[in-house]
Coordinates of C-alpha atoms in Angstrom, one line a residue:
X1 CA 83.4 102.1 95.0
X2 CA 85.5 100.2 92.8
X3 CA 84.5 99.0 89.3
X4 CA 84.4 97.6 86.0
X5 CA 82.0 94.5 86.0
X6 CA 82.0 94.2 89.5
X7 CA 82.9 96.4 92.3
X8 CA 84.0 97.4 95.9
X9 CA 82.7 99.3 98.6
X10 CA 84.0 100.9 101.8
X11 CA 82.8 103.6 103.7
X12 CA 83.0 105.8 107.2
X13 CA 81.1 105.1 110.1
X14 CA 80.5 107.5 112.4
X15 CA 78.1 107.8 115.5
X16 CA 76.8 111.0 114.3
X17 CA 77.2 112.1 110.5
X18 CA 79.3 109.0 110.2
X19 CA 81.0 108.4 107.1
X20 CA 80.5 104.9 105.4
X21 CA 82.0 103.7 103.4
X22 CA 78.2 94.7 100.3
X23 CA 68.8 64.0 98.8
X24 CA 70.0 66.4 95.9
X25 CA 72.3 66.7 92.9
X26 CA 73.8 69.7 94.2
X27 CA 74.8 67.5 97.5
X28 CA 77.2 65.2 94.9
X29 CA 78.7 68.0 93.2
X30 CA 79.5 69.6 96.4
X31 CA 81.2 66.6 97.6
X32 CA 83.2 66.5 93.9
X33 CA 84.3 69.9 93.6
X34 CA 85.4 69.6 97.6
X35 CA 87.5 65.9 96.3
X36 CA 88.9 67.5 93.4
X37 CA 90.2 70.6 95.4
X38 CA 91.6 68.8 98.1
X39 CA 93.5 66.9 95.8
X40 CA 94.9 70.2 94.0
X41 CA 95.6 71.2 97.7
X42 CA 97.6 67.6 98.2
X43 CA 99.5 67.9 94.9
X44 CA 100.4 72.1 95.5
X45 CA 101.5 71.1 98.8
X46 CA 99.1 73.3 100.4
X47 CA 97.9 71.8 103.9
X48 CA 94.3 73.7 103.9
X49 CA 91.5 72.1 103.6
X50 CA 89.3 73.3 100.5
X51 CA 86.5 76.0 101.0
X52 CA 89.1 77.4 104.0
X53 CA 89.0 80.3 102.1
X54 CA 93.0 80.5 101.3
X55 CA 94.0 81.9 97.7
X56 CA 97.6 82.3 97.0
X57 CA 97.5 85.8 95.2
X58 CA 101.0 86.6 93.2
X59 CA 102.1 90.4 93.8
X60 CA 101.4 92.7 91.5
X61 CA 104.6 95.7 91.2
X62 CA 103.5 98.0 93.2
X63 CA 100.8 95.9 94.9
X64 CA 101.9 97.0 98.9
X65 CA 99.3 100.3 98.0
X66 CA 96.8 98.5 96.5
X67 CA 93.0 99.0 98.0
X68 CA 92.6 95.5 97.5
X69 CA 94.4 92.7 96.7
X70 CA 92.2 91.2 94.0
X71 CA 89.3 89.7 92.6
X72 CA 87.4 87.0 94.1
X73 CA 85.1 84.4 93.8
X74 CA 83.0 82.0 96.2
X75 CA 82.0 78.4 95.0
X76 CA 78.6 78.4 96.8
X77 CA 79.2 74.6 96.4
X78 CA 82.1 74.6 98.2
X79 CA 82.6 77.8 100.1
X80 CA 86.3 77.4 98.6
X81 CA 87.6 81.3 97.7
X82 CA 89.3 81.4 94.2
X83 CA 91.5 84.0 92.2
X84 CA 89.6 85.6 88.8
X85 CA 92.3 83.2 86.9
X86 CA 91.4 80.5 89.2
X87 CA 87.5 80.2 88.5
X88 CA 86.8 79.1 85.0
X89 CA 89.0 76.1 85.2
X90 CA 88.4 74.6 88.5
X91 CA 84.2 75.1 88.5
X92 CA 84.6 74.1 84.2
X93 CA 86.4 70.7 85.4
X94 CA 83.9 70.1 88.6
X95 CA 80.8 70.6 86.4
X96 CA 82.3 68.8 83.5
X97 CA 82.7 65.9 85.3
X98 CA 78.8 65.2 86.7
X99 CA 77.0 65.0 84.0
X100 CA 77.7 61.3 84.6
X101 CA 75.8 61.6 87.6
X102 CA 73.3 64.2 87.3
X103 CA 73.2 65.4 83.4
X104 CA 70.1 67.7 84.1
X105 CA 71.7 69.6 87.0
X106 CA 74.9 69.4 85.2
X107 CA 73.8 70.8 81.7
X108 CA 71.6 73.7 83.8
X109 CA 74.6 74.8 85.6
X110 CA 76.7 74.8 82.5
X111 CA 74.3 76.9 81.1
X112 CA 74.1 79.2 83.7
X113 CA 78.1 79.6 84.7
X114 CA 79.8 79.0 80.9
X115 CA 78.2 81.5 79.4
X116 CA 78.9 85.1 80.3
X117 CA 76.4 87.1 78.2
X118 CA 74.0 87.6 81.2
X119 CA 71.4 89.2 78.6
X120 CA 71.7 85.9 76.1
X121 CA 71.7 83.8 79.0
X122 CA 68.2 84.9 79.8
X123 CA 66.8 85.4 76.1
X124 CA 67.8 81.3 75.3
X125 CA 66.7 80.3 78.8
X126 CA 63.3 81.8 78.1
X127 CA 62.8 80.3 74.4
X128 CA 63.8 77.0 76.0
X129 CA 60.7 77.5 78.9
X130 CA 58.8 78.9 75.6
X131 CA 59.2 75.2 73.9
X132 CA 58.6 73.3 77.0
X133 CA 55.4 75.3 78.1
X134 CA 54.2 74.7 75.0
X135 CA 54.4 71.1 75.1
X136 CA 53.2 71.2 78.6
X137 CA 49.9 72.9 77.3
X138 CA 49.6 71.0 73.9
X139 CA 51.0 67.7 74.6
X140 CA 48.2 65.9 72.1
X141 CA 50.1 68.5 69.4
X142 CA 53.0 66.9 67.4
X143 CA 54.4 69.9 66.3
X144 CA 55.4 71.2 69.9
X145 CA 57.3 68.0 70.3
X146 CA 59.8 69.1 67.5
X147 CA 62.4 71.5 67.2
X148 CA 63.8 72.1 63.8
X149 CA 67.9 72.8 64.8
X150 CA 67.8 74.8 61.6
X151 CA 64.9 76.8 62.6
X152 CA 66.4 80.5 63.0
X153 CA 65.1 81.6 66.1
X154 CA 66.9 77.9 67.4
X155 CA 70.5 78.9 65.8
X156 CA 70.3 82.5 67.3
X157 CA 69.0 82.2 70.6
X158 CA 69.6 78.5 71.9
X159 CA 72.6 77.2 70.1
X160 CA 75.2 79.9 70.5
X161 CA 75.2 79.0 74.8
X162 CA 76.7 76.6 75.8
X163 CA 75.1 73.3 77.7
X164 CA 71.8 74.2 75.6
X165 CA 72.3 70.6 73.6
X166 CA 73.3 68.8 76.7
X167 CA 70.0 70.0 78.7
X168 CA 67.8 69.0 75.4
X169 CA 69.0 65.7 75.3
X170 CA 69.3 65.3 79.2
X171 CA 65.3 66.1 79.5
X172 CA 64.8 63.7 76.7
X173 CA 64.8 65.2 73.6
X174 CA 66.6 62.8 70.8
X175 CA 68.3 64.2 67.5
X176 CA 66.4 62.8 64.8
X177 CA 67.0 63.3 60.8
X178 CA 63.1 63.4 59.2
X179 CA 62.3 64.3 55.6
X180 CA 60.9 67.7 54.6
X181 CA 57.9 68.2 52.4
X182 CA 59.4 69.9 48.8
X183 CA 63.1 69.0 49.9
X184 CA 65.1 66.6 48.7
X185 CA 67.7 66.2 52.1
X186 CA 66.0 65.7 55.9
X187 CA 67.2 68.0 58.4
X188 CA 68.0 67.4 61.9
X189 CA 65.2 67.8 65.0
X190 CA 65.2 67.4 68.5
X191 CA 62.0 65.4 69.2
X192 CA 60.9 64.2 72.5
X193 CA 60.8 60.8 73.4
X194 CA 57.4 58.9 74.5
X195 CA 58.6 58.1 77.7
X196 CA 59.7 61.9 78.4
X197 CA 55.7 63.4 77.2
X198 CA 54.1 60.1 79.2
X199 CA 55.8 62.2 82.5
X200 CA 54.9 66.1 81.9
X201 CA 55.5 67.0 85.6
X202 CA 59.3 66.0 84.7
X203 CA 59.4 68.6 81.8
X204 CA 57.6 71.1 83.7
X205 CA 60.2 70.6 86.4
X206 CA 63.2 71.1 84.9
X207 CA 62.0 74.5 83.5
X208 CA 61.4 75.9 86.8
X209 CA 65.0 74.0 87.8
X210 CA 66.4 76.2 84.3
X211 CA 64.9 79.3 85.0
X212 CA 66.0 79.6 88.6
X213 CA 69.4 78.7 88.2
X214 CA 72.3 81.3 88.6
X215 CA 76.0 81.1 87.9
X216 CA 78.0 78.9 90.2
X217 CA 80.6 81.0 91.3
X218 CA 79.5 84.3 93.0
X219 CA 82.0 87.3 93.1
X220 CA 83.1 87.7 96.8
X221 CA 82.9 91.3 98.6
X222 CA 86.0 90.4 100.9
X223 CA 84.7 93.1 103.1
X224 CA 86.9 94.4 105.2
X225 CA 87.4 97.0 108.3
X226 CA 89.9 99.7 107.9
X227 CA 90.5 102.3 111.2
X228 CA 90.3 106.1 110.1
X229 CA 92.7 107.5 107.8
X230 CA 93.5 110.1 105.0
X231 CA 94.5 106.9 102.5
X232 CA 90.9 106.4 102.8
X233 CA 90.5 108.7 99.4
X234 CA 93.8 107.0 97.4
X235 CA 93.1 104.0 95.6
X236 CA 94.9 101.9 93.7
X237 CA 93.6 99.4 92.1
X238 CA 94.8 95.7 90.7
X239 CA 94.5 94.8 87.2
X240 CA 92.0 91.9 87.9
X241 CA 89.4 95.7 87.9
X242 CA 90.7 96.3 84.5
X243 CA 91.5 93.2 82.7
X244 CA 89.3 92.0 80.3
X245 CA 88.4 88.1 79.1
X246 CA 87.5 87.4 75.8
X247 CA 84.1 87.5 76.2
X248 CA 84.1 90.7 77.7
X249 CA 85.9 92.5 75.1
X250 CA 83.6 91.0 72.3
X251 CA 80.6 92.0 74.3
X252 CA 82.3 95.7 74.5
X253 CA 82.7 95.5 70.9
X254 CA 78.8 94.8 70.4
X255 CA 77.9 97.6 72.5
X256 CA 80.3 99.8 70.7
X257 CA 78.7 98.9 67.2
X258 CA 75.5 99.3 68.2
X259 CA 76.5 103.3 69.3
X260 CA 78.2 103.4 65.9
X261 CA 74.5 102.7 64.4
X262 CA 72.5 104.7 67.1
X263 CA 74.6 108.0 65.7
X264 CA 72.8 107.2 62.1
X265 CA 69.7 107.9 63.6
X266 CA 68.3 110.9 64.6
X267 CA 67.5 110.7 68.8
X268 CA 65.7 112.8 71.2
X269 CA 67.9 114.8 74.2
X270 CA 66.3 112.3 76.2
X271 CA 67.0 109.3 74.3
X272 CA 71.3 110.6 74.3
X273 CA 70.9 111.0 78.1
X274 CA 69.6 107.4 78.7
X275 CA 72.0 106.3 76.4
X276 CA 75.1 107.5 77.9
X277 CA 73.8 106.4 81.4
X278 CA 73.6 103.2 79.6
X279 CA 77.0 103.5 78.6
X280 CA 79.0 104.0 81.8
X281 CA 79.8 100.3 81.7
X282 CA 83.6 99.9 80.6
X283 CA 85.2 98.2 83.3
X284 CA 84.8 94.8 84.3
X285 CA 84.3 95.0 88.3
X286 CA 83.6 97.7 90.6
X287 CA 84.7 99.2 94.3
X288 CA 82.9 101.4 96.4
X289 CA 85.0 102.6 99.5
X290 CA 82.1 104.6 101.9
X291 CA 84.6 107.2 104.4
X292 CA 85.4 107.3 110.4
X293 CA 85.7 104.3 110.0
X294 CA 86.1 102.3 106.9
X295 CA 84.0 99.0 105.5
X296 CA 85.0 98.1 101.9
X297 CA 83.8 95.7 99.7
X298 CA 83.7 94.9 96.0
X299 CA 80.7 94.5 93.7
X300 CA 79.9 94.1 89.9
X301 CA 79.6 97.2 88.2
X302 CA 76.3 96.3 86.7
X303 CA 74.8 95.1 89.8
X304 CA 72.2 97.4 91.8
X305 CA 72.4 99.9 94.6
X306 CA 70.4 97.4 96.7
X307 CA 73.2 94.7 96.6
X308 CA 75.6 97.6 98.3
X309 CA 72.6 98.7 100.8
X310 CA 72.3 95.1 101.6
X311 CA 76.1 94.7 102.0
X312 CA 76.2 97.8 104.1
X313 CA 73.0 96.3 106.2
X314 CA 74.7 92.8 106.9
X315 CA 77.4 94.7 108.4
X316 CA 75.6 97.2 111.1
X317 CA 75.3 95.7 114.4
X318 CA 71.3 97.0 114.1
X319 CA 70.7 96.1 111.0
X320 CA 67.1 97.6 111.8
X321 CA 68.1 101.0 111.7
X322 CA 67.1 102.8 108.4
X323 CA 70.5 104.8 107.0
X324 CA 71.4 106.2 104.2
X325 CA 74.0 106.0 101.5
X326 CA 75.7 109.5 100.0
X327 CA 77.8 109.9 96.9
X328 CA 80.7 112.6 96.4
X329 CA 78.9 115.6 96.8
X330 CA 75.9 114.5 98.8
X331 CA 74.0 113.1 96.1
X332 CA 71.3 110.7 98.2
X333 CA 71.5 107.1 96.5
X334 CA 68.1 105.5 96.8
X335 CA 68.1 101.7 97.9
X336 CA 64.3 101.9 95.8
X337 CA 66.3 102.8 92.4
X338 CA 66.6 100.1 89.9
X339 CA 70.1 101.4 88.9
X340 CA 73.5 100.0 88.6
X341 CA 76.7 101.3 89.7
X342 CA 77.7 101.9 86.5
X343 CA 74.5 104.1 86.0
X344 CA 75.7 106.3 89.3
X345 CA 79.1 106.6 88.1
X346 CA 80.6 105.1 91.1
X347 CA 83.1 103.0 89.2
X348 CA 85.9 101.9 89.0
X349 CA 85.5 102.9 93.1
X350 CA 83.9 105.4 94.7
X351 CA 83.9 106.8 98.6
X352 CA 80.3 107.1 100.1
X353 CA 78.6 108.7 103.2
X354 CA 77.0 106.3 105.7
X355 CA 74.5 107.9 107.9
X356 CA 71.6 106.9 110.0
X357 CA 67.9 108.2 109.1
X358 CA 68.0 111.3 111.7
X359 CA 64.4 111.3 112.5
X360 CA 64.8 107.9 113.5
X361 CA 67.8 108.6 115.2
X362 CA 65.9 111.5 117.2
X363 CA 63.2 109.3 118.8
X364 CA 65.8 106.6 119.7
X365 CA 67.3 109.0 121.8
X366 CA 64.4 111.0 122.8
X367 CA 63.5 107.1 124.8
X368 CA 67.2 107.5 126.5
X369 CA 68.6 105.0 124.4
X370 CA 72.0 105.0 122.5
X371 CA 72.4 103.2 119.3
X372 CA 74.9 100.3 119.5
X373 CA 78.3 100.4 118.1
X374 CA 77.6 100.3 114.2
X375 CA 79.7 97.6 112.7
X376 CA 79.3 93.7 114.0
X377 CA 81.9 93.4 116.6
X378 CA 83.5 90.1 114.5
X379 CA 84.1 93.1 111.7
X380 CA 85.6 95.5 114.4
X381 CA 87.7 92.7 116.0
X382 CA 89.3 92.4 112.2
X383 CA 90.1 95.8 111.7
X384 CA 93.0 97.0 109.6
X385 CA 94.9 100.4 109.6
X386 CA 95.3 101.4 106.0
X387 CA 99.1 102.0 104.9

């Protein structure tokens, strides 16, 4: 596997001890993200059609050994494939540009896709359902229906994110200056309007609409099919695996000073041992190349062993079959785990073993029955000799 924050994976398959190595709002922003990149298209000169998956990728020095080109990412709107320095501005100037249209759906995504702190994300999302449930369950109870901006739970949680103000005032809340009791100056409140609390279901609506959102762009897997070789162990990787935004280096830097105070405090051995599983984390995506025959694809580093058993599962041609997944050193890596790459040390990348589950195997051939060939034959058809 490959990895920082996300990550690839490739593996061998064998037959036996194979080696292996994963009438809506959203309608009219589909239909203005596809407009605005087919007139990108137009004006580069490019004659594809938008969501034809086709990214221009500059070469990096060196870049003819790389295990993968690059970083990816799918617009689910779209289907349109983008570079890692493509992403933020194309979906930012899509999004930006419905909240004309659809400010609720608009301000949720921005919420959801601006914001990069995964963890923050989810702490302000939930205070937000936390002020909106309690409205839904007290709606003859003033208090609920105003939100101090001040208040310090407010400043901390909700308005560092971005969209937060947006989605307040697109569920309608209205900023309102009122006077408080023992001070001379008013301060500013969000309070909700009449017509919004004569309509609870709306309220309660958007919350579930808020809580089930997800980022719009997706990292892609690019897998890909690679014939058996000895490069299968060599990889090189582009810097997109390395690189760092902004955010990510602030969010480092958190992690870092909260280490710094951790050390002040006296800690059990097995509080030090969660803590440094906690910290295999520093890169930004991650690979995992399984060894046969070769599937790769690329994942975050923090996302779970399931999302690589799932990507190794869409993949077999009996995707029914129960198999297993091996780190260096035959280490079994449990699909049932709640652990991260990170947390298995299989970034930056990493080289699994893919094998069936051999009692299972056993009785399939005890009924005179051979299993198929393993990979989809669309993968096979597409399959690349590593050089």
């Amino acid at each position: 596997m490959r990895g920082t924050d996300g990550g690839r994976c490739a593996g061998r398959l064998e037959q036996k001890q194979s080696r292996a190595w994963g009438p809506t709002s959203q309608d009219s922003i589909r239909n203005q993200v596809r407009k605005e990149l087919q007139a990108e298209a137009t004006v580069s000169g490019s004659p594809e059609a938008p969501g034809t998956n086709v990214v221009s990728e500059p070469r990096e020095e060196g870049s003819a050994h790389l295990a993968v080109p690059g970083v990816y990412f799918t617009c689910p709107l779209t289907g349109a494939t983008l570079r890692k320095d493509q992403r933020d501005a194309r979906i930012k100037e899509a999004i930006l540009s419905h909240f004309s249209t659809d400010p609720v759906a608009a301000s949720i995504m921005k919420i959801h896709t601006f914001n990069k702190d995964r963890d923050r994300v989810k702490l302000g999302v939930d205070t937000i359902a936390k002020y909106l449930d309690n409205i839904h369950l007290h709606p003859e109870e003033e208090k609920y229906r105003k939100i101090k901006l001040q208040n310090k739970v407010f400043q901390e949680r909700i308005n560092c994110l971005e969209g937060t103000h947006e989605f307040f005032e697109a569920i309608g809340f209205q900023k309102v200056l009122l006077p408080i009791q023992d001070q001379e100056d008013p301060e500013e409140f969000y309070v909700l309007s009449e017509t919004t609390l004569a309509q609870p279901q709306s309220l309660e609506r958007h919350k579930e609409q808020l809580l089930a959102a997800e980022p719009v762009l997706k990292l892609d897997p690019a897998a890909r099919v690679f014939q058996p070789s000895p490069l299968a162990s060599q990889f090189e990787l582009p810097g997109d695996f390395f690189n760092l935004t902004a955010e990510e280096i602030k969010r480092e830097q958190r992690l870092r000073s909260d280490a710094v105070e951790r050390l002040s405090v006296l800690r059990t051995k097995a509080m030090r041992e969660k803590e440094e599983q906690r910290g295999l984390q520093g890169h930004t995506y991650s690979c995992a190349l399984p060894a046969g025959c070769l599937l790769q694809g690329t994942f975050y580093a923090r996302e779970r062993l399931g999302a690589v058993y799932g990507f190794v599962r869409e993949a077999l041609h009996s995707d029914w079959l129960p198999f297993e997944l091996l780190a260096s050193g035959g280490q079994k890596l449990s699909e049932d785990e709640n652990l991260a790459l990170n947390e298995c040390g299989l970034v930056p990348s990493a080289l699994l073993t893919f094998s069936w589950d051999m009692a299972v195997l056993e009785d399939i051939k005890a009924a005179g029955v051979e299993p198929d060939a393993i990979l989809k034959p669309e993968l096979l058809s597409a399959i690349e000799k590593l050089s």
